[in-house]
Amino acid sequence: MADSKPSEPLPSGTAPPTSQQEQPNGEFGDKNDNDIDALEAGRGDSDTDPKTKCCCPACGTRKNKKNKKKKNADDKPDNVDANGNLIPEATKCYKFRQQELYAITPILSPPFVITMYFVMSCVCIPLGAVMIADNNKLKSSPTIRYDNIPACDVGNNFTSTKTCQVSFALDQPIPAPSYFYYQLSNYYQNARTYALSRSSAQLMGEWPLTSAQIDTCEPILDNKSNGEPVPCGLTAWSYFNDTFVLCKDQNCADGVNVTQNGIAWPSDVEYKFKPGPIEEGSPWTEQDNDLITSEPFMVWMRLSSFNQFNKLFMIIQEDLPAGTYYVNIQSNYPVSSFDGQKAIVLYQVTWYGGKNEFLAIAYTVTGCVCFVLACVFLIRHLTKPRKAAYEDPSMVLDRINEIANEDAKS
């Protein structure tokens, strides 16, 4: 049995070590005198001082690039200061936690602000003028509502189908390409439950799916009578399934050359909507894959932010001369249960989208306001300039003396 040496008595006034001081690296412990001195006096170089040492990526990376010291076997650990004392966890990332990282604070001088207002006016006014000119050139058909036509009204029946025909007249020819849209009103695709009810993994053709990937489709987990969840979710379940055929005559013997290729976003076609595997145990069928990879379905799954919206149905690839046109409609989608409306419209688009008078006016008004403000600030700056404190330090000293005198009097 080894001899045990008696422990040496502690100096008077010294507290015995606690278990917190003996904790391993990285845990909180009581600060000893060396830690307190290092924190208060800032003793030690920049690599070992707790107040200057930083473990966050921003200043830590910058310090490493600045110092570029070679490590060796005798280097001390990062959680030990110059005296070999353990650095408390609370002092790590000091600069990051105390918001002392490097930052840029721009000084908005009068010349800079005036210049920016002039630049904004020089950008917004021409844009607004170009949009106003383009709006006058863009041609469109009248918006035709058809859910209130008895031959097209399916009521509140999800299984009912009706076929009807509507016509519209073009006063001016519309050159190709033009775009055919269907319009829904009082329809809130931006509702939280509706917007989240889908499985992105399923739409990308992944299989098998975890329960977490399927649960995102609640409250509609399956859309078919056999319980197979392809495609699942409220958005897919409520897919707009009315169809339209644009014709030049009432009997529809002479149709208009149209296509549905290119109506969806290229990123949706390439990445977000893929066919699933058709194999034993898989719920996918050819019909499911045809639906998921169809571009009208992709357009529908792109949710609208407003309760009235247009969605692209097809692209017209030939010039439309002035005259009367007919649209054969197969009406399947009920809207009476939520007081909705269905309509169709076709129009041209340009580099900023369809005809948009509000956007053109907004750019023009913004540019004019910026120009007026720039002129006002410029006149004010030329007639009564104001010196900045950083340009004349004596102003700061005078103000400090004024405050000191006021405090002395009070």
CSV table of C-alpha atoms in Angstrom, one decimal:
chain,number,residue,atom,x,y,z
A,1,MET,CA,0.0,0.0,0.0
A,2,ALA,CA,1.6,3.3,-1.1
A,3,ASP,CA,2.2,6.0,1.5
A,4,SER,CA,-0.1,8.9,1.4
A,5,LYS,CA,1.3,12.3,1.8
A,6,PRO,CA,-0.7,14.7,3.9
A,7,SER,CA,-2.1,17.6,2.0
A,8,GLU,CA,-0.3,20.9,2.6
A,9,PRO,CA,-2.3,23.5,4.4
A,10,LEU,CA,-3.9,26.3,2.4
A,11,PRO,CA,-2.7,29.9,3.0
A,12,SER,CA,-4.9,31.9,5.2
A,13,GLY,CA,-7.7,33.6,3.3
A,14,THR,CA,-7.6,31.2,0.4
A,15,ALA,CA,-10.8,29.2,-0.3
A,16,PRO,CA,-10.4,25.5,-1.1
A,17,PRO,CA,-10.8,24.6,-4.7
A,18,THR,CA,-14.3,23.8,-5.8
A,19,SER,CA,-15.5,21.1,-8.2
A,20,GLN,CA,-16.4,23.8,-10.7
A,21,GLN,CA,-12.8,24.9,-11.0
A,22,GLU,CA,-11.7,21.4,-11.8
A,23,GLN,CA,-14.2,20.9,-14.6
A,24,PRO,CA,-12.8,19.9,-18.0
A,25,ASN,CA,-12.1,22.4,-20.8
A,26,GLY,CA,-15.0,24.1,-22.4
A,27,GLU,CA,-17.3,24.1,-19.3
A,28,PHE,CA,-18.1,27.0,-17.0
A,29,GLY,CA,-16.0,27.4,-13.9
A,30,ASP,CA,-15.3,30.0,-11.3
A,31,LYS,CA,-12.9,32.7,-12.4
A,32,ASN,CA,-9.6,32.8,-10.5
A,33,ASP,CA,-7.5,35.9,-9.9
A,34,ASN,CA,-5.5,35.4,-13.1
A,35,ASP,CA,-8.7,35.3,-15.2
A,36,ILE,CA,-10.1,38.4,-13.6
A,37,ASP,CA,-6.8,40.3,-14.0
A,38,ALA,CA,-6.6,39.2,-17.6
A,39,LEU,CA,-10.2,40.5,-18.2
A,40,GLU,CA,-9.8,43.8,-16.4
A,41,ALA,CA,-6.2,44.7,-17.4
A,42,GLY,CA,-6.2,43.1,-20.9
A,43,ARG,CA,-3.0,41.3,-20.1
A,44,GLY,CA,-1.6,39.0,-22.7
A,45,ASP,CA,-1.1,39.2,-26.5
A,46,SER,CA,-4.0,39.2,-29.0
A,47,ASP,CA,-3.9,35.4,-29.3
A,48,THR,CA,-4.2,34.6,-25.7
A,49,ASP,CA,-6.1,37.5,-24.2
A,50,PRO,CA,-9.7,36.4,-23.5
A,51,LYS,CA,-11.1,39.8,-24.6
A,52,THR,CA,-9.4,39.8,-27.9
A,53,LYS,CA,-9.6,36.1,-28.6
A,54,CYS,CA,-12.5,35.2,-30.9
A,55,CYS,CA,-13.8,31.9,-32.1
A,56,CYS,CA,-16.4,33.1,-34.6
A,57,PRO,CA,-15.7,32.6,-38.3
A,58,ALA,CA,-15.6,36.3,-39.2
A,59,CYS,CA,-12.9,37.7,-36.9
A,60,GLY,CA,-11.3,34.3,-36.3
A,61,THR,CA,-10.6,33.9,-40.0
A,62,ARG,CA,-9.3,37.4,-40.3
A,63,LYS,CA,-7.0,37.0,-37.3
A,64,ASN,CA,-5.6,33.7,-38.7
A,65,LYS,CA,-4.9,35.4,-42.1
A,66,LYS,CA,-3.2,38.3,-40.3
A,67,ASN,CA,-1.0,36.3,-38.0
A,68,LYS,CA,-0.4,33.0,-40.0
A,69,LYS,CA,1.7,31.5,-37.2
A,70,LYS,CA,3.0,28.1,-37.5
A,71,LYS,CA,1.8,25.6,-34.9
A,72,ASN,CA,4.1,23.2,-33.1
A,73,ALA,CA,3.9,20.7,-30.4
A,74,ASP,CA,4.6,23.2,-27.7
A,75,ASP,CA,1.7,25.5,-28.6
A,76,LYS,CA,-0.8,26.0,-25.9
A,77,PRO,CA,-4.5,25.1,-26.4
A,78,ASP,CA,-6.9,27.7,-27.5
A,79,ASN,CA,-8.8,27.7,-24.2
A,80,VAL,CA,-5.7,28.6,-22.1
A,81,ASP,CA,-4.3,32.1,-21.6
A,82,ALA,CA,-0.7,33.3,-21.5
A,83,ASN,CA,-0.4,32.3,-17.8
A,84,GLY,CA,-1.7,28.8,-18.4
A,85,ASN,CA,-5.0,29.5,-16.8
A,86,LEU,CA,-8.3,28.2,-18.2
A,87,ILE,CA,-10.3,30.7,-20.2
A,88,PRO,CA,-13.9,30.7,-19.0
A,89,GLU,CA,-16.4,29.8,-21.7
A,90,ALA,CA,-18.2,33.1,-21.3
A,91,THR,CA,-15.2,35.0,-22.6
A,92,LYS,CA,-15.0,33.1,-25.9
A,93,CYS,CA,-16.3,34.9,-29.0
A,94,TYR,CA,-16.1,38.1,-27.1
A,95,LYS,CA,-16.0,40.4,-30.1
A,96,PHE,CA,-18.9,38.6,-31.7
A,97,ARG,CA,-21.1,38.6,-28.6
A,98,GLN,CA,-20.3,42.2,-27.8
A,99,GLN,CA,-20.9,43.3,-31.4
A,100,GLU,CA,-17.3,44.6,-31.8
A,101,LEU,CA,-16.7,43.1,-35.2
A,102,TYR,CA,-15.5,45.2,-38.0
A,103,ALA,CA,-18.3,47.2,-39.7
A,104,ILE,CA,-18.8,49.9,-42.3
A,105,THR,CA,-20.8,52.9,-41.3
A,106,PRO,CA,-21.4,55.1,-44.4
A,107,ILE,CA,-21.6,58.8,-43.8
A,108,LEU,CA,-24.5,60.3,-45.8
A,109,SER,CA,-23.1,63.7,-46.7
A,110,PRO,CA,-25.3,66.2,-48.5
A,111,PRO,CA,-23.5,65.8,-51.9
A,112,PHE,CA,-23.9,62.0,-51.7
A,113,VAL,CA,-27.6,62.2,-50.9
A,114,ILE,CA,-28.3,64.7,-53.6
A,115,THR,CA,-26.4,62.7,-56.2
A,116,MET,CA,-28.3,59.5,-55.2
A,117,TYR,CA,-31.7,61.3,-55.6
A,118,PHE,CA,-30.6,62.5,-59.1
A,119,VAL,CA,-29.5,59.0,-60.1
A,120,MET,CA,-32.8,57.6,-58.9
A,121,SER,CA,-34.8,60.1,-60.9
A,122,CYS,CA,-32.6,59.5,-64.0
A,123,VAL,CA,-33.4,55.7,-63.7
A,124,CYS,CA,-37.1,55.8,-62.7
A,125,ILE,CA,-38.4,58.5,-65.1
A,126,PRO,CA,-37.1,56.9,-68.3
A,127,LEU,CA,-38.4,53.5,-67.1
A,128,GLY,CA,-41.8,54.9,-66.4
A,129,ALA,CA,-42.0,56.7,-69.8
A,130,VAL,CA,-41.0,53.5,-71.6
A,131,MET,CA,-43.6,51.5,-69.8
A,132,ILE,CA,-46.3,54.0,-70.5
A,133,ALA,CA,-45.4,53.9,-74.2
A,134,ASP,CA,-45.4,50.1,-74.3
A,135,ASN,CA,-48.7,49.9,-72.5
A,136,ASN,CA,-50.3,51.9,-75.3
A,137,LYS,CA,-48.9,49.4,-77.8
A,138,LEU,CA,-49.9,46.2,-76.1
A,139,LYS,CA,-53.2,44.7,-77.3
A,140,SER,CA,-55.5,42.4,-75.5
A,141,SER,CA,-59.0,40.9,-75.7
A,142,PRO,CA,-61.8,41.8,-73.3
A,143,THR,CA,-62.0,39.7,-70.2
A,144,ILE,CA,-64.9,37.2,-70.7
A,145,ARG,CA,-66.6,35.7,-67.6
A,146,TYR,CA,-68.2,32.3,-68.3
A,147,ASP,CA,-69.2,30.7,-65.0
A,148,ASN,CA,-72.4,32.8,-65.0
A,149,ILE,CA,-73.5,31.4,-68.4
A,150,PRO,CA,-76.0,28.6,-67.7
A,151,ALA,CA,-74.4,26.3,-70.3
A,152,CYS,CA,-71.1,26.6,-68.5
A,153,ASP,CA,-72.3,26.6,-64.9
A,154,VAL,CA,-71.6,23.3,-63.1
A,155,GLY,CA,-72.9,24.6,-59.7
A,156,ASN,CA,-71.3,23.0,-56.7
A,157,ASN,CA,-71.0,19.5,-58.3
A,158,PHE,CA,-67.4,18.2,-58.5
A,159,THR,CA,-68.4,15.4,-60.9
A,160,SER,CA,-70.5,17.5,-63.3
A,161,THR,CA,-69.1,18.5,-66.8
A,162,LYS,CA,-70.6,21.0,-69.2
A,163,THR,CA,-69.6,22.1,-72.6
A,164,CYS,CA,-70.2,25.6,-73.8
A,165,GLN,CA,-69.0,28.2,-76.2
A,166,VAL,CA,-68.1,31.9,-75.8
A,167,SER,CA,-67.0,34.5,-78.4
A,168,PHE,CA,-65.1,37.7,-78.4
A,169,ALA,CA,-64.2,40.4,-81.0
A,170,LEU,CA,-60.8,41.9,-81.6
A,171,ASP,CA,-60.8,45.5,-82.8
A,172,GLN,CA,-57.1,45.4,-83.7
A,173,PRO,CA,-54.8,42.6,-84.8
A,174,ILE,CA,-52.6,40.9,-82.2
A,175,PRO,CA,-49.2,39.8,-83.5
A,176,ALA,CA,-47.7,36.5,-82.3
A,177,PRO,CA,-46.8,35.4,-79.8
A,178,SER,CA,-49.8,36.2,-77.6
A,179,TYR,CA,-50.9,34.5,-74.4
A,180,PHE,CA,-54.2,32.9,-73.4
A,181,TYR,CA,-55.0,33.0,-69.6
A,182,TYR,CA,-57.8,31.8,-67.4
A,183,GLN,CA,-58.7,34.0,-64.4
A,184,LEU,CA,-60.1,33.0,-61.0
A,185,SER,CA,-61.5,35.5,-58.5
A,186,ASN,CA,-62.1,35.2,-54.7
A,187,TYR,CA,-59.7,32.3,-54.6
A,188,TYR,CA,-57.0,32.4,-51.9
A,189,GLN,CA,-54.1,30.3,-52.9
A,190,ASN,CA,-51.9,32.1,-50.3
A,191,ALA,CA,-53.8,30.6,-47.3
A,192,ARG,CA,-51.2,29.0,-45.1
A,193,THR,CA,-52.9,25.5,-44.9
A,194,TYR,CA,-53.4,25.5,-48.7
A,195,ALA,CA,-49.9,26.7,-49.5
A,196,LEU,CA,-48.1,24.1,-47.3
A,197,SER,CA,-50.3,21.1,-48.2
A,198,ARG,CA,-47.9,19.4,-50.7
A,199,SER,CA,-45.0,17.1,-50.8
A,200,SER,CA,-42.1,18.5,-52.8
A,201,ALA,CA,-40.2,15.2,-52.6
A,202,GLN,CA,-43.1,13.3,-54.1
A,203,LEU,CA,-43.5,15.8,-56.9
A,204,MET,CA,-39.8,15.3,-57.7
A,205,GLY,CA,-40.4,11.6,-58.2
A,206,GLU,CA,-38.7,10.3,-55.0
A,207,TRP,CA,-39.8,6.9,-53.7
A,208,PRO,CA,-40.1,5.5,-51.1
A,209,LEU,CA,-41.1,8.5,-49.0
A,210,THR,CA,-40.9,8.9,-45.2
A,211,SER,CA,-43.9,9.6,-43.1
A,212,ALA,CA,-42.6,13.1,-42.5
A,213,GLN,CA,-42.5,13.7,-46.3
A,214,ILE,CA,-46.1,12.5,-46.7
A,215,ASP,CA,-47.5,14.3,-43.6
A,216,THR,CA,-46.8,17.7,-45.2
A,217,CYS,CA,-49.8,16.9,-47.5
A,218,GLU,CA,-52.3,17.2,-44.7
A,219,PRO,CA,-55.3,17.5,-44.7
A,220,ILE,CA,-55.4,15.7,-48.1
A,221,LEU,CA,-53.1,12.7,-47.9
A,222,ASP,CA,-54.6,10.8,-50.8
A,223,ASN,CA,-56.4,12.0,-53.9
A,224,LYS,CA,-57.7,8.7,-55.2
A,225,SER,CA,-60.2,6.2,-54.1
A,226,ASN,CA,-57.6,3.4,-53.5
A,227,GLY,CA,-55.8,5.6,-51.0
A,228,GLU,CA,-52.6,6.0,-53.1
A,229,PRO,CA,-51.2,9.5,-52.3
A,230,VAL,CA,-50.1,10.6,-55.8
A,231,PRO,CA,-50.1,13.6,-56.1
A,232,CYS,CA,-51.1,14.5,-52.5
A,233,GLY,CA,-52.0,17.8,-50.9
A,234,LEU,CA,-54.7,20.5,-51.2
A,235,THR,CA,-53.0,22.3,-54.1
A,236,ALA,CA,-52.8,19.2,-56.3
A,237,TRP,CA,-56.3,18.1,-55.2
A,238,SER,CA,-57.8,21.5,-56.3
A,239,TYR,CA,-56.1,21.5,-59.7
A,240,PHE,CA,-58.0,23.6,-62.2
A,241,ASN,CA,-59.2,21.2,-64.9
A,242,ASP,CA,-61.3,23.3,-67.3
A,243,THR,CA,-60.1,23.1,-70.9
A,244,PHE,CA,-60.3,25.6,-73.7
A,245,VAL,CA,-60.1,25.4,-77.5
A,246,LEU,CA,-59.6,28.6,-79.5
A,247,CYS,CA,-61.2,28.7,-82.9
A,248,LYS,CA,-61.6,31.1,-85.8
A,249,ASP,CA,-65.2,29.9,-86.7
A,250,GLN,CA,-68.2,28.9,-84.7
A,251,ASN,CA,-68.0,25.2,-85.7
A,252,CYS,CA,-64.4,25.2,-84.7
A,253,ALA,CA,-63.4,23.7,-88.0
A,254,ASP,CA,-60.5,26.2,-88.3
A,255,GLY,CA,-58.5,26.2,-85.1
A,256,VAL,CA,-55.8,28.6,-83.9
A,257,ASN,CA,-52.2,27.3,-83.7
A,258,VAL,CA,-51.4,27.1,-80.0
A,259,THR,CA,-49.0,25.2,-77.7
A,260,GLN,CA,-48.6,24.5,-74.0
A,261,ASN,CA,-44.9,23.9,-74.3
A,262,GLY,CA,-43.0,26.7,-72.5
A,263,ILE,CA,-45.8,28.0,-70.2
A,264,ALA,CA,-44.1,26.7,-67.1
A,265,TRP,CA,-40.9,27.9,-65.5
A,266,PRO,CA,-37.8,26.1,-66.9
A,267,SER,CA,-36.6,25.3,-63.3
A,268,ASP,CA,-40.0,23.6,-62.6
A,269,VAL,CA,-39.7,21.5,-65.8
A,270,GLU,CA,-36.1,20.6,-65.2
A,271,TYR,CA,-35.9,20.0,-61.5
A,272,LYS,CA,-39.2,20.2,-59.4
A,273,PHE,CA,-41.6,18.0,-61.3
A,274,LYS,CA,-40.4,14.5,-62.2
A,275,PRO,CA,-42.1,11.2,-63.0
A,276,GLY,CA,-42.1,8.6,-60.3
A,277,PRO,CA,-41.0,5.0,-60.7
A,278,ILE,CA,-43.6,2.6,-62.0
A,279,GLU,CA,-42.8,-0.7,-60.4
A,280,GLU,CA,-44.2,-3.2,-57.9
A,281,GLY,CA,-45.1,-1.6,-54.6
A,282,SER,CA,-45.0,1.9,-56.1
A,283,PRO,CA,-48.2,4.0,-56.2
A,284,TRP,CA,-47.3,5.8,-59.5
A,285,THR,CA,-49.1,5.1,-62.7
A,286,GLU,CA,-48.6,6.5,-66.2
A,287,GLN,CA,-51.6,8.7,-65.7
A,288,ASP,CA,-50.1,10.2,-62.5
A,289,ASN,CA,-46.8,10.9,-64.2
A,290,ASP,CA,-48.5,12.5,-67.2
A,291,LEU,CA,-50.3,14.8,-64.8
A,292,ILE,CA,-47.3,15.7,-62.7
A,293,THR,CA,-45.1,16.4,-65.7
A,294,SER,CA,-47.7,18.4,-67.6
A,295,GLU,CA,-46.9,22.1,-67.7
A,296,PRO,CA,-50.5,23.3,-66.9
A,297,PHE,CA,-50.2,21.4,-63.6
A,298,MET,CA,-46.8,23.1,-62.9
A,299,VAL,CA,-48.4,26.5,-63.6
A,300,TRP,CA,-51.2,25.7,-61.1
A,301,MET,CA,-48.7,24.6,-58.4
A,302,ARG,CA,-47.1,28.1,-58.7
A,303,LEU,CA,-49.3,29.8,-56.1
A,304,SER,CA,-50.6,33.3,-56.4
A,305,SER,CA,-50.3,36.0,-53.8
A,306,PHE,CA,-53.7,37.6,-54.5
A,307,ASN,CA,-57.3,36.4,-54.5
A,308,GLN,CA,-57.7,37.3,-58.1
A,309,PHE,CA,-55.1,35.9,-60.5
A,310,ASN,CA,-54.4,34.9,-64.1
A,311,LYS,CA,-52.7,31.7,-65.0
A,312,LEU,CA,-51.2,30.9,-68.4
A,313,PHE,CA,-53.0,28.2,-70.2
A,314,MET,CA,-51.5,28.3,-73.7
A,315,ILE,CA,-49.3,30.3,-76.1
A,316,ILE,CA,-50.8,31.5,-79.4
A,317,GLN,CA,-48.2,31.0,-82.1
A,318,GLU,CA,-49.9,32.9,-85.0
A,319,ASP,CA,-51.0,36.4,-85.7
A,320,LEU,CA,-54.6,37.1,-84.9
A,321,PRO,CA,-56.2,39.5,-87.3
A,322,ALA,CA,-59.1,41.7,-86.2
A,323,GLY,CA,-62.4,39.8,-86.1
A,324,THR,CA,-64.5,37.4,-84.1
A,325,TYR,CA,-63.1,34.4,-82.3
A,326,TYR,CA,-64.7,31.5,-80.5
A,327,VAL,CA,-63.6,29.5,-77.5
A,328,ASN,CA,-65.0,26.0,-76.8
A,329,ILE,CA,-65.0,25.4,-73.1
A,330,GLN,CA,-65.3,22.1,-71.2
A,331,SER,CA,-66.3,23.4,-67.7
A,332,ASN,CA,-65.5,21.0,-64.8
A,333,TYR,CA,-64.4,23.3,-62.0
A,334,PRO,CA,-67.0,24.4,-59.5
A,335,VAL,CA,-66.6,27.9,-58.0
A,336,SER,CA,-70.1,28.7,-56.6
A,337,SER,CA,-69.3,27.2,-53.1
A,338,PHE,CA,-66.8,30.1,-52.4
A,339,ASP,CA,-68.5,32.8,-54.5
A,340,GLY,CA,-65.7,32.6,-57.1
A,341,GLN,CA,-65.7,33.6,-60.7
A,342,LYS,CA,-64.1,32.1,-63.8
A,343,ALA,CA,-63.0,34.1,-66.9
A,344,ILE,CA,-60.6,34.0,-69.9
A,345,VAL,CA,-58.5,36.7,-71.5
A,346,LEU,CA,-55.7,36.9,-74.0
A,347,TYR,CA,-53.1,39.6,-74.4
A,348,GLN,CA,-49.5,40.4,-75.3
A,349,VAL,CA,-46.6,40.6,-72.9
A,350,THR,CA,-43.4,42.6,-73.0
A,351,TRP,CA,-40.1,42.6,-71.1
A,352,TYR,CA,-41.8,43.6,-67.9
A,353,GLY,CA,-44.8,41.4,-68.2
A,354,GLY,CA,-48.4,42.2,-69.3
A,355,LYS,CA,-50.1,45.5,-69.6
A,356,ASN,CA,-49.5,47.3,-66.2
A,357,GLU,CA,-50.5,50.9,-65.9
A,358,PHE,CA,-49.9,51.0,-62.1
A,359,LEU,CA,-46.2,50.0,-62.5
A,360,ALA,CA,-45.6,52.6,-65.2
A,361,ILE,CA,-47.2,55.4,-63.1
A,362,ALA,CA,-45.4,54.3,-59.9
A,363,TYR,CA,-42.0,54.5,-61.6
A,364,THR,CA,-42.8,57.9,-63.1
A,365,VAL,CA,-44.1,59.4,-59.9
A,366,THR,CA,-41.1,58.0,-57.9
A,367,GLY,CA,-38.7,59.5,-60.4
A,368,CYS,CA,-40.4,62.9,-60.3
A,369,VAL,CA,-40.4,62.9,-56.5
A,370,CYS,CA,-36.7,62.0,-56.4
A,371,PHE,CA,-35.9,64.8,-58.8
A,372,VAL,CA,-37.8,67.4,-56.8
A,373,LEU,CA,-36.2,66.4,-53.6
A,374,ALA,CA,-32.7,66.5,-55.2
A,375,CYS,CA,-33.4,70.0,-56.4
A,376,VAL,CA,-34.6,71.2,-53.0
A,377,PHE,CA,-31.6,69.7,-51.2
A,378,LEU,CA,-29.2,71.1,-53.7
A,379,ILE,CA,-30.6,74.6,-53.3
A,380,ARG,CA,-30.5,74.3,-49.5
A,381,HIS,CA,-27.0,73.0,-49.6
A,382,LEU,CA,-25.8,75.9,-51.9
A,383,THR,CA,-27.5,78.7,-50.1
A,384,LYS,CA,-27.0,77.5,-46.5
A,385,PRO,CA,-24.4,74.8,-46.3
A,386,ARG,CA,-23.9,72.9,-43.1
A,387,LYS,CA,-20.5,71.8,-42.0
A,388,ALA,CA,-20.1,68.2,-40.8
A,389,ALA,CA,-18.5,67.6,-37.4
A,390,TYR,CA,-15.7,65.4,-38.9
A,391,GLU,CA,-14.7,68.3,-41.2
A,392,ASP,CA,-14.2,70.8,-38.3
A,393,PRO,CA,-13.2,69.2,-35.0
A,394,SER,CA,-13.3,72.6,-33.3
A,395,MET,CA,-17.1,72.4,-33.6
A,396,VAL,CA,-17.1,69.3,-31.4
A,397,LEU,CA,-14.8,70.9,-28.8
A,398,ASP,CA,-17.0,74.0,-28.6
A,399,ARG,CA,-20.1,72.0,-28.1
A,400,ILE,CA,-18.4,69.9,-25.4
A,401,ASN,CA,-17.4,73.1,-23.6
A,402,GLU,CA,-20.9,74.4,-23.9
A,403,ILE,CA,-22.3,71.3,-22.3
A,404,ALA,CA,-19.7,71.4,-19.6
A,405,ASN,CA,-20.5,75.0,-18.8
A,406,GLU,CA,-24.2,74.2,-18.6
A,407,ASP,CA,-23.6,71.3,-16.2
A,408,ALA,CA,-21.4,73.5,-14.1
A,409,LYS,CA,-24.1,76.2,-13.8
A,410,SER,CA,-26.7,73.7,-12.9
